[in-house]
Short mmCIF file of C-alpha atoms (C1' of nucleotides) in Angstrom, two decimals:
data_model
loop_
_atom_site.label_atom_id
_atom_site.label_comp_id
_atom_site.label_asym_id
_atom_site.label_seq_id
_atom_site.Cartn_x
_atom_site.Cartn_y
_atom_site.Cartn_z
CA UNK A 1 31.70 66.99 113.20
CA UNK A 2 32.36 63.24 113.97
CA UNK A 3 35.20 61.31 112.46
CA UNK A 4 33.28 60.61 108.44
CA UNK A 5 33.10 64.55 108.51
CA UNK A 6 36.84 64.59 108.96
CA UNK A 7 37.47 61.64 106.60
CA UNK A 8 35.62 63.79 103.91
CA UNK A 9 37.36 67.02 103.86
CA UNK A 10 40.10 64.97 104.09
CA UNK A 11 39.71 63.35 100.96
CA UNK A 12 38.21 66.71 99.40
CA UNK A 13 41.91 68.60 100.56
CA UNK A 14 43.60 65.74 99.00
CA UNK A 15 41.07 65.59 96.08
CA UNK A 16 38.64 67.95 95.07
CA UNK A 17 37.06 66.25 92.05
CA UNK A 18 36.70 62.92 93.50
CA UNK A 19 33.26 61.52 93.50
CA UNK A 20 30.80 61.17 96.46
CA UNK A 21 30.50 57.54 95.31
CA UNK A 22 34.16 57.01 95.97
CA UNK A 23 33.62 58.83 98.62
CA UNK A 24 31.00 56.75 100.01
CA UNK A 25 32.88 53.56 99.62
CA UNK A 26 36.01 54.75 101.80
CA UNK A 27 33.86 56.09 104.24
CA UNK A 28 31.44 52.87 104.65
CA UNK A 29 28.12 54.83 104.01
CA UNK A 30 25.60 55.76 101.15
CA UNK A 31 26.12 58.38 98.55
CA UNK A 32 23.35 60.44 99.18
CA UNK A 33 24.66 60.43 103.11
CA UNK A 34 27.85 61.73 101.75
CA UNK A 35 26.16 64.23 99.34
CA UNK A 36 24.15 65.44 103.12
CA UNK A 37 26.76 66.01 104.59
CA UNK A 38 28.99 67.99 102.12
CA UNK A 39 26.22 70.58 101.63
CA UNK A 40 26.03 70.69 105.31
CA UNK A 41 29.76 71.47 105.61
CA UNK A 42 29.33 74.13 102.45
CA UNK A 43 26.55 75.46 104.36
CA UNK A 44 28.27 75.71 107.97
CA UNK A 45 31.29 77.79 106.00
CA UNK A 46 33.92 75.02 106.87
CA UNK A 47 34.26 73.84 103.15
CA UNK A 48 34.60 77.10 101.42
CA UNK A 49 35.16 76.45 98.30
CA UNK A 50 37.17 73.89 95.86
CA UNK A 51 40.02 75.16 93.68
CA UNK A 52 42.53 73.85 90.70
CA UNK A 53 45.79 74.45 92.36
CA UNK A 54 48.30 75.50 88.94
CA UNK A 55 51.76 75.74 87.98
CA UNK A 56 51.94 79.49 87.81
CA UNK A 57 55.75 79.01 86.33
CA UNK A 58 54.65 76.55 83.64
CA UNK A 59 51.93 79.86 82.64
CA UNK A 60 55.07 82.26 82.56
CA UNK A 61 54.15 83.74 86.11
CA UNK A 62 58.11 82.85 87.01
CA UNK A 63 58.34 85.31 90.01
CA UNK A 64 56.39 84.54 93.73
CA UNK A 65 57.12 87.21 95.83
CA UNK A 66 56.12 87.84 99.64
CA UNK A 67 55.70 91.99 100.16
CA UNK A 68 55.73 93.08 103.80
CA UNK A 69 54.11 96.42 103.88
CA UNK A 70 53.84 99.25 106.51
CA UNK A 71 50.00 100.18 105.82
CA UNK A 72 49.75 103.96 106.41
CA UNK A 73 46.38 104.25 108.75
CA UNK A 74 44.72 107.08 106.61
CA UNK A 75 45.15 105.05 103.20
CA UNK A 76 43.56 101.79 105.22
CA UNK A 77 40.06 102.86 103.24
CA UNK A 78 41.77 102.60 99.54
CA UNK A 79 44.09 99.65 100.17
CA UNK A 80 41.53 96.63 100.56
CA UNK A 81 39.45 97.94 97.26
CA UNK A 82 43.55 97.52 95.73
CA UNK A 83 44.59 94.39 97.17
CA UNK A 84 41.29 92.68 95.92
CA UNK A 85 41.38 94.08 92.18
CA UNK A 86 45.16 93.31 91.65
CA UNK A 87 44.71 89.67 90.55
CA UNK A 88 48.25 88.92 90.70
CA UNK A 89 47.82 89.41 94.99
CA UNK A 90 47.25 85.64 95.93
CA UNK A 91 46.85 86.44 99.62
CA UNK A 92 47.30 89.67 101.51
CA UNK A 93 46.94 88.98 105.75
CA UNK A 94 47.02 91.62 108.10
CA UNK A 95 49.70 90.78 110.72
CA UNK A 96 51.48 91.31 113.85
CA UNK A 97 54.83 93.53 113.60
CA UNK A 98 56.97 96.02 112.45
CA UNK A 99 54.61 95.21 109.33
CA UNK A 100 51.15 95.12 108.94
CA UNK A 101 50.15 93.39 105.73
CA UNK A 102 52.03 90.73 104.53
CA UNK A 103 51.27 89.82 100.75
CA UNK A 104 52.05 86.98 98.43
CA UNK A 105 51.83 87.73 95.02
CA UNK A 106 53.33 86.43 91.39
CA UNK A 107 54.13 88.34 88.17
CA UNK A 108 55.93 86.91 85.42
CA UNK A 109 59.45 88.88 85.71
CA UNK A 110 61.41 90.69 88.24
CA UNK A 111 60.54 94.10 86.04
CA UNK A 112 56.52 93.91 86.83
CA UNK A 113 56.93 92.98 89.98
CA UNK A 114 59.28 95.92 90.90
CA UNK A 115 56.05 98.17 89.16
CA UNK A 116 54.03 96.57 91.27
CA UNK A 117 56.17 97.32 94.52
CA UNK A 118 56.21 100.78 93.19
CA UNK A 119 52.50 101.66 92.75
CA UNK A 120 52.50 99.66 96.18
CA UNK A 121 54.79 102.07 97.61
CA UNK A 122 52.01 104.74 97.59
CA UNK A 123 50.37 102.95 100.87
CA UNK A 124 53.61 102.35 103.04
CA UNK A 125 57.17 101.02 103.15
CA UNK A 126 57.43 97.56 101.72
CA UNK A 127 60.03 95.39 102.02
CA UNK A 128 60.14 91.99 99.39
CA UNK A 129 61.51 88.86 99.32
CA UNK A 130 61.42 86.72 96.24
CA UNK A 131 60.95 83.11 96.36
CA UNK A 132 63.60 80.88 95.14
CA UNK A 133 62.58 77.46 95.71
CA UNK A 134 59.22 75.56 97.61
CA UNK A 135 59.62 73.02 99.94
CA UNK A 136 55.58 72.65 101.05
CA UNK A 137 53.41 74.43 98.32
CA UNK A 138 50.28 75.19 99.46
CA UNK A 139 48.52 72.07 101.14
CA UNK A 140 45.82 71.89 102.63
CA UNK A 141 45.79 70.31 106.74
CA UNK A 142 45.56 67.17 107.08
CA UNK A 143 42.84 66.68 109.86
CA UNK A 144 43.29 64.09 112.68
CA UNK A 145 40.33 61.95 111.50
CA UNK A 146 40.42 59.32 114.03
CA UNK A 147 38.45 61.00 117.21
CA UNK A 148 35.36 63.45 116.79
CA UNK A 149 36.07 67.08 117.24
CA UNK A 150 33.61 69.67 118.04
CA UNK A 151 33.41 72.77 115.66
CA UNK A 152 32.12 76.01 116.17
CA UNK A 153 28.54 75.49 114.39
CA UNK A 154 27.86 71.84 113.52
CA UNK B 1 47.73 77.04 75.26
CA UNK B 2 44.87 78.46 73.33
CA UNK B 3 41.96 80.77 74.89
CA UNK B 4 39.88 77.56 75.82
CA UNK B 5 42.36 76.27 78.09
CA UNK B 6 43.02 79.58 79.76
CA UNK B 7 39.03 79.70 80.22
CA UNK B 8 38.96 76.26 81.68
CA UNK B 9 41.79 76.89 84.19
CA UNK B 10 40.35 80.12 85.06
CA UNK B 11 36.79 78.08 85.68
CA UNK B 12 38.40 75.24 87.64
CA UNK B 13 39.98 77.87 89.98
CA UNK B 14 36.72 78.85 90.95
CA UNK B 15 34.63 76.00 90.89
CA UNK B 16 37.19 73.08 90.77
CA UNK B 17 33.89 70.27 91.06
CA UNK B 18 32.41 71.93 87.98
CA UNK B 19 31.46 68.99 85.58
CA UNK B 20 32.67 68.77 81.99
CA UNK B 21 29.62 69.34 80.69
CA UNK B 22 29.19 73.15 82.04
CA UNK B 23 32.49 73.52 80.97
CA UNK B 24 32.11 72.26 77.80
CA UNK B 25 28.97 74.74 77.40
CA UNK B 26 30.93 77.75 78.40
CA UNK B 27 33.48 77.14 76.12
CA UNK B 28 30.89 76.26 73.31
CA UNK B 29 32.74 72.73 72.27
CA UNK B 30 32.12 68.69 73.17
CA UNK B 31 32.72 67.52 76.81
CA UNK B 32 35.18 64.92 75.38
CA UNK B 33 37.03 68.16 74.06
CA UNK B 34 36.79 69.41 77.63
CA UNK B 35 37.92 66.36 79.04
CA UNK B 36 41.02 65.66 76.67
CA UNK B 37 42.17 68.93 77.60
CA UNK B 38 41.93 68.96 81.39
CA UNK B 39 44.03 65.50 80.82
CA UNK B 40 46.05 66.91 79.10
CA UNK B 41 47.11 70.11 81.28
CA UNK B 42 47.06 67.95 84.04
CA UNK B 43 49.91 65.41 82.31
CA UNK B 44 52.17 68.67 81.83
CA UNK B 45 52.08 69.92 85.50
CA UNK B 46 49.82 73.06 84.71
CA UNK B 47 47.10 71.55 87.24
CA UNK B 48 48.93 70.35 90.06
CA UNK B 49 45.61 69.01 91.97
CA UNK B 50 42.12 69.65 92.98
CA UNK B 51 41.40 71.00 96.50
CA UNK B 52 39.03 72.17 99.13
CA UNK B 53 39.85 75.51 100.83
CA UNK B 54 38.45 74.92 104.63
CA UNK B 55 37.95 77.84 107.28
CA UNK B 56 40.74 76.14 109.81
CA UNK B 57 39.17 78.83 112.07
CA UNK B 58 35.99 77.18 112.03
CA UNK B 59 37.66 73.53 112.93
CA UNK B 60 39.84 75.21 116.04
CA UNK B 61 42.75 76.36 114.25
CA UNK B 62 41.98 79.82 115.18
CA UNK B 63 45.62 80.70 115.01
CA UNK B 64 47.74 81.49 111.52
CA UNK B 65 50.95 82.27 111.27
CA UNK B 66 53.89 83.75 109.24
CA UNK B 67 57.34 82.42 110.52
CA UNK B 68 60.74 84.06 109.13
CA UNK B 69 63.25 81.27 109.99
CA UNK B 70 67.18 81.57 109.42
CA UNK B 71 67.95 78.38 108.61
CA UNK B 72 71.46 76.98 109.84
CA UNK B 73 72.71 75.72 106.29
CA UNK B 74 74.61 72.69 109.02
CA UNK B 75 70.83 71.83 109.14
CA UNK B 76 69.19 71.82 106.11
CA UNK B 77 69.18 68.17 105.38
CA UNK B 78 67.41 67.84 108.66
CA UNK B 79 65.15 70.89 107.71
CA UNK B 80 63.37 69.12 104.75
CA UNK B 81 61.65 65.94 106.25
CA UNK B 82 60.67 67.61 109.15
CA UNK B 83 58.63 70.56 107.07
CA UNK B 84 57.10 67.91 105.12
CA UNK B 85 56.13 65.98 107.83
CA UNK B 86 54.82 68.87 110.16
CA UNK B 87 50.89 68.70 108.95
CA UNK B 88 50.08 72.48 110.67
CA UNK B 89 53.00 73.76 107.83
CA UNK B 90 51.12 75.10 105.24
CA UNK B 91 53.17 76.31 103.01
CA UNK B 92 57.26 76.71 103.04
CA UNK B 93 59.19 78.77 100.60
CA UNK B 94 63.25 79.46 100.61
CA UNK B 95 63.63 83.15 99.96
CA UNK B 96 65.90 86.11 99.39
CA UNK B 97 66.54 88.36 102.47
CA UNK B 98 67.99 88.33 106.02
CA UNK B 99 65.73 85.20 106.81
CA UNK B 100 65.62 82.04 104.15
CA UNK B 101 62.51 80.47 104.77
CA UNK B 102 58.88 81.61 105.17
CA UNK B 103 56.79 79.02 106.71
CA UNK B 104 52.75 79.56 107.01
CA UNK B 105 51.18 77.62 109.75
CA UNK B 106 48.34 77.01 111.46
CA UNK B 107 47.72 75.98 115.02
CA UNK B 108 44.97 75.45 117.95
CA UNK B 109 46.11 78.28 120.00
CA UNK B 110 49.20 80.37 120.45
CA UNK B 111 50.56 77.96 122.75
CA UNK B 112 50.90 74.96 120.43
CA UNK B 113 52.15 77.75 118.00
CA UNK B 114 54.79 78.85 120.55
CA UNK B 115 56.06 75.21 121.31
CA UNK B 116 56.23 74.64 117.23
CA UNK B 117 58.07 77.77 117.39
CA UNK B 118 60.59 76.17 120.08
CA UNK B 119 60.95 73.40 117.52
CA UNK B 120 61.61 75.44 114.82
CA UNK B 121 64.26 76.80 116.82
CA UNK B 122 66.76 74.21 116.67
CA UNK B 123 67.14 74.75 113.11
CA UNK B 124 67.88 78.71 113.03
CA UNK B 125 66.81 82.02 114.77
CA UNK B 126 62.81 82.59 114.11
CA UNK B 127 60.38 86.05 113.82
CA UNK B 128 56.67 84.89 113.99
CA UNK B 129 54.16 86.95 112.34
CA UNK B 130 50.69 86.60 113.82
CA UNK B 131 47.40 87.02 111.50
CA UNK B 132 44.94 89.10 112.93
CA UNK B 133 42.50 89.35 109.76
CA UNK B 134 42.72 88.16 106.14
CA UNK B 135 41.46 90.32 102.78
CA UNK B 136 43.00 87.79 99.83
CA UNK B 137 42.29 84.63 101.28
CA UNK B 138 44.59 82.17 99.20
CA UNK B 139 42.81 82.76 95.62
CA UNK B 140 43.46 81.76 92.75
CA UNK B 141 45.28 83.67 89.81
CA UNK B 142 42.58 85.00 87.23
CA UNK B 143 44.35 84.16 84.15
CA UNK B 144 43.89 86.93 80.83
CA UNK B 145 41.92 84.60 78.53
CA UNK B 146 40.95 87.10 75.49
CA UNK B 147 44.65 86.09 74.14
CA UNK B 148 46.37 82.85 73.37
CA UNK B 149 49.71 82.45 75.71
CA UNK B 150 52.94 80.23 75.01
CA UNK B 151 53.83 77.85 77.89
CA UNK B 152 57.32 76.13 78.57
CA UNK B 153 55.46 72.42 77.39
CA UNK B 154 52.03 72.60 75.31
"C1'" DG C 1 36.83 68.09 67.57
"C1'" DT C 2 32.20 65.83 66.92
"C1'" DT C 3 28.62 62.49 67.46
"C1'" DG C 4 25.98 58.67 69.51
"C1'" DA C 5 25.59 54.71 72.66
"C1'" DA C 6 26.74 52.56 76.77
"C1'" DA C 7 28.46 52.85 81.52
"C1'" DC C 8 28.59 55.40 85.32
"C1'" DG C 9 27.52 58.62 88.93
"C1'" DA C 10 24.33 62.01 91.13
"C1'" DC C 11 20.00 63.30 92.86
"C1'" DA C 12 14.99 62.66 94.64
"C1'" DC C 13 11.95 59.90 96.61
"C1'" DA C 14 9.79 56.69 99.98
"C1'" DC C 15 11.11 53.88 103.74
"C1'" DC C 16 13.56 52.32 107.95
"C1'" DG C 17 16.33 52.82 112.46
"C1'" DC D 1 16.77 63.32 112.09
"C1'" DG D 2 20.24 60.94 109.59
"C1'" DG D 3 20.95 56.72 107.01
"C1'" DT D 4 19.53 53.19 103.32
"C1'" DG D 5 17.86 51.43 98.85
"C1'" DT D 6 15.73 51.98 94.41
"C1'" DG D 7 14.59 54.49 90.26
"C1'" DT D 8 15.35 58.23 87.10
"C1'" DC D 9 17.96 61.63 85.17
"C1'" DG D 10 22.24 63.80 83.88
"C1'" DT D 11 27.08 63.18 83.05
"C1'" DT D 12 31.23 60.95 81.65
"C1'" DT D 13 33.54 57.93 78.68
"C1'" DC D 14 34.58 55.25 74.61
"C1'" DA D 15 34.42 54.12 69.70
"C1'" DA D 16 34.00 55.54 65.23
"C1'" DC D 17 34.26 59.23 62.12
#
DNA sequence: GTTGAAACGACACACCG
DNA sequence: CGGTGTGTCGTTTCAAC
């Protein structure tokens, strides 16, 4: 994991499509060094995939919602086959708390969502919060790309 | 917004370094179709960008984070540059509820997180919401693509 | 949206440090 | 072993329809 390693997920955070001979040209070396490489990362698990970030309001998904939700222990073994079939359920993390799961989901009006809480209600107490405004959507971390770090598998 | 851009946007959620081509196959028209359209969904904001989802856990950030803050509304002029500029914010939303922001993070180890957390501070009271484990991990929403949809600009 | 030609980029190989 | 350079193939792009 030395500092053109960092300078390529870098680029691929910033850019996904961009091409390995760009690529190769901001990071001084050959294509097919850069094309190495990125299957090496893909391979290690520290580039796990590359994704089209959209607009969700512009596709009539107007509502983001965070869910905080007191998972009832015996109904542990039917939640995770739920949270991974909704598709609306962007993320779902199991946290520290007077909550266990916190999810982040989006539905395109106050009405489905408050369905949603509702069949949700079967696993726990939920609390929401809708989301009025984002400041930081999303992005990926910017890596410090100027001194080598060592990873867990390189 | 016709069932051949909803396939598209559903493929580039999965795959977003898919080339036109395979697109263009999938959808059974020309890649200059294919690439007229992406241009064009990207000029209206429906694609917002391209980008690589990294394990952080895998390049030391072994610690994630969900942060309730309640921001001081004296301090929200104040609040705005400094989420931006924090790189370890991943994500910021203002929401309804007894705290108005969410912040995701991620961090080295819990004490980096705790001195962010000392930061934050100055800006409002904080509750910080540790991960532990993560079922939806930041996906995509799989859009319905057997049916044409109306968006706010086509 | 389609086609065809030209430009471009990606991949596979042999070679070099 | 990881990088370079060339050649070939596949892809993207542009013009014309």
């Amino acid at each position: 994991m030395d500092k053109t390693d960092l300078k390529i997920l870098n680029a691929l955070q910033t850019d996904a499509r961009i091409s390995l001979k760009s690529l190769a040209d901001q990071c001084f070396i050959s294509s097919p060094a850069i094309s190495a490489r990125i299957t090496r990362l893909k391979k290690n698990g520290i580039i796990r995939d590359y994704q089209a970030n959209l607009n969700y309001e512009k596709l009539n998904y107007h509502i983001k919602a965070y869910i905080q939700l007191q998972l009832d222990p015996a109904k542990k073994e039917r939640f995770y086959p739920f949270v991974t079939t909704v598709p609306n359920i962007l993320e779902c993390d199991c946290v520290t708390g007077e909550y266990s799961q916190i999810l982040k989901v989006v539905f395109e009006s106050t009405q489905v969502l408050d369905e949603f809480v509702n069949r949700l209600q079967k696993f726990g107490k939920t609390s929401t919060q809708i989301v009025f405004s984002t400041s930081v959507t999303n992005r990926g971390l910017k890596l410090p790309d100027d001194q080598d770090i060592k990873s867990d598998n390189d």
